[in-house]
Coordinates of C-alpha atoms in Angstrom, one line a residue:
M1 CA 66.5 122.7 118.5
L2 CA 67.9 125.4 116.3
T3 CA 65.6 127.7 114.4
K4 CA 66.0 128.1 110.7
D5 CA 67.7 131.5 111.2
E6 CA 70.1 130.0 113.7
S7 CA 71.1 127.0 111.7
P8 CA 74.6 127.0 110.2
L9 CA 73.0 125.6 107.0
T10 CA 71.4 128.9 106.2
K11 CA 74.7 130.9 106.7
G12 CA 76.9 132.0 103.8
Y13 CA 80.4 130.8 103.5
Q14 CA 82.2 131.6 106.7
P15 CA 83.8 129.7 109.6
V16 CA 81.4 127.7 111.4
V17 CA 81.8 125.4 114.5
W18 CA 78.6 123.7 115.6
N19 CA 78.7 120.7 118.1
F20 CA 82.4 120.2 117.9
K21 CA 85.0 121.5 120.4
L22 CA 88.5 122.2 119.1
L23 CA 91.1 120.7 121.5
A24 CA 94.3 121.4 119.6
H25 CA 95.6 122.5 116.2
D26 CA 99.1 121.3 115.0
L27 CA 100.7 122.7 111.8
L28 CA 103.1 119.9 111.9
G29 CA 106.3 121.8 111.6
G30 CA 105.1 123.9 108.6
F31 CA 104.3 120.8 106.5
G32 CA 100.6 120.6 106.9
G33 CA 99.4 119.3 103.6
M34 CA 97.9 116.0 104.6
G35 CA 96.5 113.0 102.7
E36 CA 94.0 110.4 103.5
G37 CA 96.0 108.0 105.8
M38 CA 95.5 108.2 109.6
S39 CA 95.9 105.5 112.1
V40 CA 96.4 105.3 115.9
Q41 CA 99.0 103.1 117.5
I42 CA 99.4 102.3 121.2
A43 CA 103.2 102.1 121.4
P44 CA 104.9 99.6 123.6
D45 CA 105.7 102.3 126.1
G46 CA 101.9 103.2 126.4
R47 CA 102.0 106.3 124.3
R48 CA 99.1 106.9 121.9
V49 CA 100.6 107.9 118.5
I50 CA 98.7 108.9 115.4
W51 CA 100.5 108.3 112.1
L52 CA 99.6 110.7 109.3
A53 CA 100.3 110.4 105.6
H54 CA 101.2 113.5 103.7
E55 CA 99.3 114.6 100.5
S56 CA 102.5 115.4 98.5
A57 CA 106.2 115.7 98.8
P58 CA 108.6 116.6 100.5
K59 CA 107.3 114.8 103.5
N60 CA 106.4 111.1 103.8
F61 CA 104.6 110.5 107.1
T62 CA 104.4 112.3 110.4
A63 CA 103.8 110.7 113.9
V64 CA 102.2 112.7 116.7
D65 CA 101.8 111.7 120.3
V66 CA 98.1 112.4 121.2
S67 CA 98.1 110.7 124.6
D68 CA 96.9 114.1 125.8
P69 CA 94.7 115.3 122.8
R70 CA 95.1 118.9 124.1
Q71 CA 98.9 118.8 123.8
P72 CA 99.9 117.0 120.7
K73 CA 103.7 116.4 120.4
M74 CA 105.4 115.5 117.1
V75 CA 107.3 112.3 117.5
C76 CA 108.9 112.0 114.0
Q77 CA 108.6 113.3 110.4
T78 CA 110.2 111.7 107.5
D79 CA 111.1 112.7 103.9
L80 CA 110.3 111.1 100.6
P81 CA 113.1 110.1 98.3
H82 CA 112.1 112.6 95.6
A83 CA 109.5 115.2 94.7
N84 CA 107.6 113.1 92.1
M85 CA 105.9 110.8 94.5
R86 CA 103.6 110.8 97.5
S87 CA 102.5 108.6 100.4
N88 CA 98.8 109.4 100.5
S89 CA 97.7 106.3 102.4
L90 CA 98.9 104.4 105.5
E91 CA 97.6 101.9 108.1
T92 CA 99.0 100.5 111.3
C93 CA 98.3 97.2 112.9
G94 CA 100.1 96.7 116.2
N95 CA 103.7 97.7 115.7
L96 CA 103.6 97.3 112.0
M97 CA 102.8 100.1 109.5
A98 CA 102.2 99.9 105.8
V99 CA 102.8 103.0 103.7
A100 CA 101.5 103.5 100.0
Y101 CA 103.8 105.1 97.5
Q102 CA 102.3 106.6 94.3
T103 CA 104.3 108.5 91.7
S104 CA 103.2 111.5 89.7
K105 CA 104.1 109.8 86.4
K106 CA 104.3 106.3 85.3
D107 CA 107.4 104.1 85.2
L108 CA 109.0 106.0 88.2
Q109 CA 110.4 104.5 91.4
P110 CA 109.9 103.8 94.2
A111 CA 106.2 102.9 93.6
G112 CA 104.4 100.3 95.7
F113 CA 104.1 100.1 99.5
E114 CA 106.6 99.8 102.4
L115 CA 106.4 97.9 105.7
F116 CA 107.9 99.6 108.8
D117 CA 108.6 98.4 112.3
I118 CA 107.2 101.3 114.5
S119 CA 107.8 99.8 117.9
K120 CA 110.0 102.8 118.6
P121 CA 107.9 105.6 117.0
E122 CA 110.9 108.1 117.0
N123 CA 112.8 105.7 114.8
P124 CA 110.6 103.7 112.3
K125 CA 112.6 101.0 110.6
S126 CA 111.9 99.7 107.1
I127 CA 111.2 96.0 106.9
S128 CA 110.4 95.4 103.3
F129 CA 109.2 97.1 100.0
F130 CA 106.6 95.7 97.7
D131 CA 107.4 97.0 94.2
C132 CA 104.5 98.0 92.0
S133 CA 106.4 100.2 89.5
G134 CA 106.2 99.7 85.8
P135 CA 105.6 101.3 82.4
H136 CA 101.9 101.6 83.0
S137 CA 101.9 102.0 86.8
R138 CA 102.1 104.8 89.3
G139 CA 102.3 102.4 92.2
V140 CA 99.8 102.3 95.1
H141 CA 97.3 105.0 95.8
Q142 CA 95.4 103.4 98.8
L143 CA 95.9 100.5 101.1
W144 CA 94.0 98.6 103.8
F145 CA 95.9 96.7 106.5
C146 CA 94.1 95.8 109.7
D147 CA 94.7 92.1 110.4
G148 CA 98.5 92.0 110.3
E149 CA 98.2 89.4 107.5
F150 CA 97.1 91.0 104.3
V151 CA 97.5 94.3 102.6
H152 CA 94.5 95.1 100.2
C153 CA 95.4 97.9 97.9
A154 CA 94.5 99.9 94.8
S155 CA 97.6 99.5 92.7
G156 CA 99.1 99.3 89.3
S157 CA 101.5 96.6 88.2
R158 CA 104.3 96.0 85.7
D159 CA 102.3 93.3 84.0
F160 CA 99.0 95.2 83.8
V161 CA 98.3 97.1 80.6
P162 CA 95.1 99.2 80.9
T163 CA 92.9 99.8 77.8
N164 CA 92.8 103.5 78.8
A165 CA 95.8 105.3 80.5
N166 CA 93.4 106.6 83.3
D167 CA 92.4 102.9 84.3
D168 CA 95.8 102.1 85.8
Q169 CA 94.7 100.9 89.4
F170 CA 93.1 97.7 90.3
Y171 CA 92.5 95.5 93.4
R172 CA 95.5 93.6 94.7
C173 CA 95.8 91.4 97.8
V174 CA 99.3 90.8 99.2
D175 CA 100.2 88.3 101.9
V176 CA 102.5 90.0 104.5
R177 CA 102.3 87.3 107.2
N178 CA 106.1 87.2 106.6
P179 CA 106.5 91.0 106.6
S180 CA 110.0 90.7 105.2
K181 CA 108.8 89.0 102.1
P182 CA 105.4 90.3 100.9
V183 CA 103.8 88.1 98.2
E184 CA 100.8 88.9 96.0
I185 CA 98.2 86.3 96.1
G186 CA 95.2 87.7 94.3
R187 CA 94.0 90.6 92.1
W188 CA 90.7 91.7 90.4
W189 CA 89.9 94.4 87.9
M190 CA 86.8 95.7 86.2
P191 CA 86.3 93.8 83.1
G192 CA 87.2 95.7 80.0
T193 CA 89.8 97.9 81.6
R194 CA 92.8 95.6 80.8
Q195 CA 94.2 95.0 77.4
G196 CA 93.3 91.5 76.4
D197 CA 89.9 91.4 78.2
N198 CA 87.1 89.7 76.2
V199 CA 84.7 92.6 76.8
M200 CA 84.5 96.1 75.4
P201 CA 86.1 98.9 77.5
P202 CA 83.6 101.0 79.5
R203 CA 82.2 104.2 78.2
R204 CA 84.1 107.3 79.4
H205 CA 82.5 109.9 81.7
P206 CA 82.6 113.5 80.6
I207 CA 85.0 114.3 83.6
D208 CA 87.1 111.2 83.0
K209 CA 88.9 110.2 86.2
G210 CA 89.4 106.5 85.2
Y211 CA 87.8 103.1 85.9
R212 CA 90.2 102.2 88.6
A213 CA 90.2 101.0 92.2
H214 CA 90.3 103.3 95.1
N215 CA 89.3 102.1 98.6
T216 CA 89.7 98.4 99.3
N217 CA 87.9 97.9 102.6
V218 CA 87.8 94.4 104.3
Y219 CA 86.1 93.8 107.7
P220 CA 86.3 90.8 110.0
Q221 CA 82.5 90.6 110.3
R222 CA 82.7 89.5 106.7
G223 CA 86.4 88.6 106.0
D224 CA 85.3 86.9 102.8
R225 CA 84.2 90.3 101.2
C226 CA 86.0 93.3 99.8
Y227 CA 84.1 96.5 99.6
L228 CA 85.7 98.1 96.6
A229 CA 85.2 101.6 95.4
Y230 CA 86.1 101.9 91.7
I231 CA 86.1 105.6 90.9
D232 CA 84.2 106.1 87.6
G233 CA 83.1 102.4 87.8
G234 CA 81.0 102.9 90.9
M235 CA 81.5 100.2 93.7
F236 CA 81.7 96.5 93.9
V237 CA 81.2 93.8 96.4
L238 CA 83.8 91.1 95.9
D239 CA 83.9 87.5 97.2
I240 CA 87.4 87.1 98.4
S241 CA 86.9 83.8 100.2
D242 CA 89.4 82.4 97.7
K243 CA 91.8 85.3 97.7
A244 CA 93.6 84.0 94.7
N245 CA 90.4 84.2 92.6
P246 CA 88.2 87.2 93.8
K247 CA 84.7 87.2 92.2
K248 CA 82.2 89.9 91.7
I249 CA 79.0 89.6 93.7
S250 CA 77.3 93.0 92.8
Q251 CA 78.0 96.5 91.5
W252 CA 76.3 99.7 92.2
T253 CA 76.9 103.0 90.5
N254 CA 75.2 106.5 90.4
S255 CA 77.2 107.7 87.3
P256 CA 75.9 108.7 84.8
P257 CA 73.9 110.9 85.6
Y258 CA 76.4 111.9 88.4
T259 CA 80.0 112.6 87.8
G260 CA 81.9 109.6 88.9
F261 CA 84.8 109.2 91.4
M262 CA 83.3 106.8 94.0
H263 CA 85.8 106.8 96.8
T264 CA 84.7 104.9 100.0
V265 CA 82.4 101.9 100.8
V266 CA 81.6 101.2 104.5
P267 CA 79.2 98.5 105.3
L268 CA 77.1 98.8 108.5
F269 CA 76.6 95.0 109.0
D270 CA 74.2 95.0 111.9
R271 CA 71.9 97.4 110.1
G272 CA 71.9 96.0 106.7
L273 CA 73.2 99.4 105.3
M274 CA 76.1 100.6 103.4
L275 CA 77.7 104.1 103.2
V276 CA 79.2 105.2 99.9
T277 CA 81.0 108.4 99.2
D278 CA 81.9 110.2 96.0
E279 CA 84.9 112.5 95.9
S280 CA 84.9 116.1 94.7
T281 CA 88.0 116.5 92.5
E282 CA 87.3 119.7 90.7
N283 CA 87.6 123.2 92.2
N284 CA 84.6 125.6 92.4
A285 CA 82.2 122.8 92.6
K286 CA 82.4 122.0 88.9
D287 CA 81.7 118.3 89.6
W288 CA 78.7 118.9 91.9
P289 CA 77.0 117.0 93.4
K290 CA 79.4 114.9 95.5
L291 CA 77.5 113.2 98.3
I292 CA 77.5 110.6 101.0
W293 CA 75.0 107.9 99.9
I294 CA 73.1 105.5 102.1
L295 CA 72.3 102.1 100.6
D296 CA 69.9 99.3 101.7
A297 CA 72.3 96.4 101.6
R298 CA 70.3 93.6 103.2
D299 CA 70.5 91.8 99.8
E300 CA 74.1 92.3 98.8
T301 CA 73.3 91.3 95.2
N302 CA 70.7 94.1 94.9
L303 CA 71.9 97.3 96.5
V304 CA 69.3 100.1 96.7
P305 CA 70.0 103.8 97.4
I306 CA 67.6 105.1 100.0
A307 CA 69.0 108.5 101.1
T308 CA 71.9 111.0 100.9
C309 CA 73.3 113.1 103.7
P310 CA 71.9 116.6 103.5
M311 CA 74.1 119.3 102.1
P312 CA 74.0 123.2 102.0
D313 CA 73.6 125.2 98.8
H314 CA 76.7 124.4 96.9
R315 CA 76.8 127.8 95.2
V316 CA 77.9 129.3 98.5
Y317 CA 80.9 127.1 98.5
A318 CA 81.9 127.4 94.8
Q319 CA 84.1 130.4 95.3
A320 CA 87.4 128.6 95.7
G321 CA 88.9 125.1 96.2
R322 CA 86.9 121.9 96.2
F323 CA 83.5 121.4 97.8
G324 CA 81.7 118.1 98.2
A325 CA 82.2 114.7 99.8
H326 CA 85.5 113.0 100.1
N327 CA 86.1 110.4 102.9
I328 CA 84.3 109.3 106.0
H329 CA 85.3 107.7 109.3
E330 CA 85.6 104.1 108.1
N331 CA 85.0 102.1 111.3
V332 CA 88.4 100.6 110.9
P333 CA 88.5 97.2 112.6
L334 CA 91.2 98.0 115.2
P335 CA 90.9 98.5 118.9
T336 CA 92.1 102.1 118.6
A337 CA 89.2 103.1 116.3
W338 CA 85.7 104.3 117.3
Q339 CA 82.8 102.2 115.9
S340 CA 79.4 103.6 115.2
D341 CA 76.5 102.7 112.8
Q342 CA 74.5 105.7 114.0
I343 CA 76.8 108.7 113.3
V344 CA 78.6 109.4 110.1
L345 CA 81.5 111.9 110.1
G346 CA 82.6 113.0 106.7
T347 CA 85.0 115.5 105.1
F348 CA 83.9 118.1 102.5
F349 CA 87.0 120.1 101.6
N350 CA 86.0 123.8 101.9
G351 CA 82.7 122.5 103.5
G352 CA 84.9 121.3 106.5
L353 CA 84.0 118.4 108.7
R354 CA 80.4 117.4 109.0
A355 CA 78.5 114.8 111.2
Y356 CA 75.2 113.1 110.5
D357 CA 72.8 111.1 112.6
I358 CA 71.5 108.3 110.6
S359 CA 69.5 106.5 113.2
N360 CA 66.6 106.9 110.7
P361 CA 68.5 106.0 107.4
Y362 CA 65.7 107.5 105.3
Q363 CA 66.1 110.9 106.9
P364 CA 69.7 111.5 107.8
K365 CA 70.1 114.7 109.9
E366 CA 73.1 117.0 110.2
V367 CA 74.2 117.3 113.8
G368 CA 77.7 118.9 113.7
I369 CA 80.0 121.2 111.6
F370 CA 83.6 122.1 111.9
M371 CA 84.6 124.6 109.3
P372 CA 87.6 126.5 110.7
P373 CA 89.0 129.7 109.1
A374 CA 91.4 129.2 106.2
P375 CA 94.9 128.5 107.5
A376 CA 97.6 131.1 106.7
G377 CA 99.0 130.5 103.2
A378 CA 96.1 128.4 102.0
P379 CA 96.4 128.5 98.3
T380 CA 92.6 128.4 97.7
G381 CA 91.9 130.9 100.5
T382 CA 89.7 128.3 102.2
I383 CA 90.0 125.3 104.4
Q384 CA 90.3 121.9 102.6
I385 CA 89.5 119.2 105.1
N386 CA 90.7 116.1 103.5
D387 CA 90.3 113.2 106.0
V388 CA 88.9 112.2 109.4
F389 CA 89.6 109.5 111.9
V390 CA 88.0 108.9 115.3
D391 CA 89.7 107.0 118.0
E392 CA 88.0 104.7 120.6
R393 CA 88.0 107.6 123.1
A394 CA 85.7 109.4 120.6
I395 CA 88.5 112.0 119.9
V396 CA 88.2 113.3 116.3
Y397 CA 91.2 113.9 114.1
A398 CA 90.8 115.9 110.9
V399 CA 93.5 117.1 108.4
D400 CA 93.7 119.8 105.8
R401 CA 94.8 118.9 102.3
H402 CA 97.1 121.9 101.8
V403 CA 98.7 123.6 104.8
G404 CA 96.5 123.4 107.8
G405 CA 97.8 120.3 109.3
L406 CA 96.0 118.4 112.2
Y407 CA 92.8 119.4 114.0
I408 CA 91.9 117.5 117.2
L409 CA 88.2 117.8 118.3
E410 CA 85.6 116.5 120.7
M411 CA 82.0 115.8 119.6
D412 CA 79.3 117.6 121.5
F413 CA 76.4 115.5 120.3

């Protein structure tokens, strides 16, 4: 047990590695600004390939052979059609990959998602494109694709006119069982966010990021549920047993008094718990606090917050860049993803990657930190760890938002 003086929590802002071991660091050919899409494929030839979405142009996605995690090898790296778009999110399922495309302004193309055949990782081939562009749409920000049948996504649409320009994403379910012809089969939005709704629009937050969908997680343990994070609208549990007519079961929000931008919802089914993250979107911790919340979800109609994962003094991290929660390892229901309902790994931008033991959900304990030095050329002068994924070997992959690329780690706890 570390003493108070030895604990990284008491140190000022400086690189810290505690209970993680760095195996490799790859700058991805000088294009190390990474988004929040990471997925591991076992290729037909047996190679283990991690596919990575870029945070912004010019690159689309990068594939890295991580069969030996100590010696990553870039397999391919692709370009976007133009600079006013990004591919922030992707998922693989077998030899299929879905990639989200979001434009920087509305009414630009291409905006939507694309399906690829990745059976030959060096040469991914486009199968189809699902168009989500329109005068009020920026396309798809996030997608979830784990069963080979349905893409669940946070998207705009040509026929969706929001009541506020910031409310331009909602939940859509797209049938891709015929991958050459994706077809939307259902959608849901927070009432009041679409013109023509028969309820009043929601009250705006002081830091207005929009009442719009973000993560759209669906797990086989409850395939009739979508665990939907809705940014300034909090989070929703949806009944999608009839995918053409999703229905709200419950909602939970912490804002106000907190500052919105709910990002990820991960249910821990066997424990009756739920993990919920808020995303820090403002530099210098202006939107503090941004936390990982633990909810009692035994009654899905009455979600009750019981704890948050502990954080250091945010003032130490408010010097440059973002600080606060973003994403967590989501227990993606694929054979190449690690599953745990005892350990939570989350990204905190200039707070690095942090691990928590939640065996006692009322008293989460920090058990690991990976906060490397700022990579050369970092515009904030700090690391900005953006996303994390853990494969079934318990190898950890973390990416930097700006220039740092891919970090490959082992857990020592």
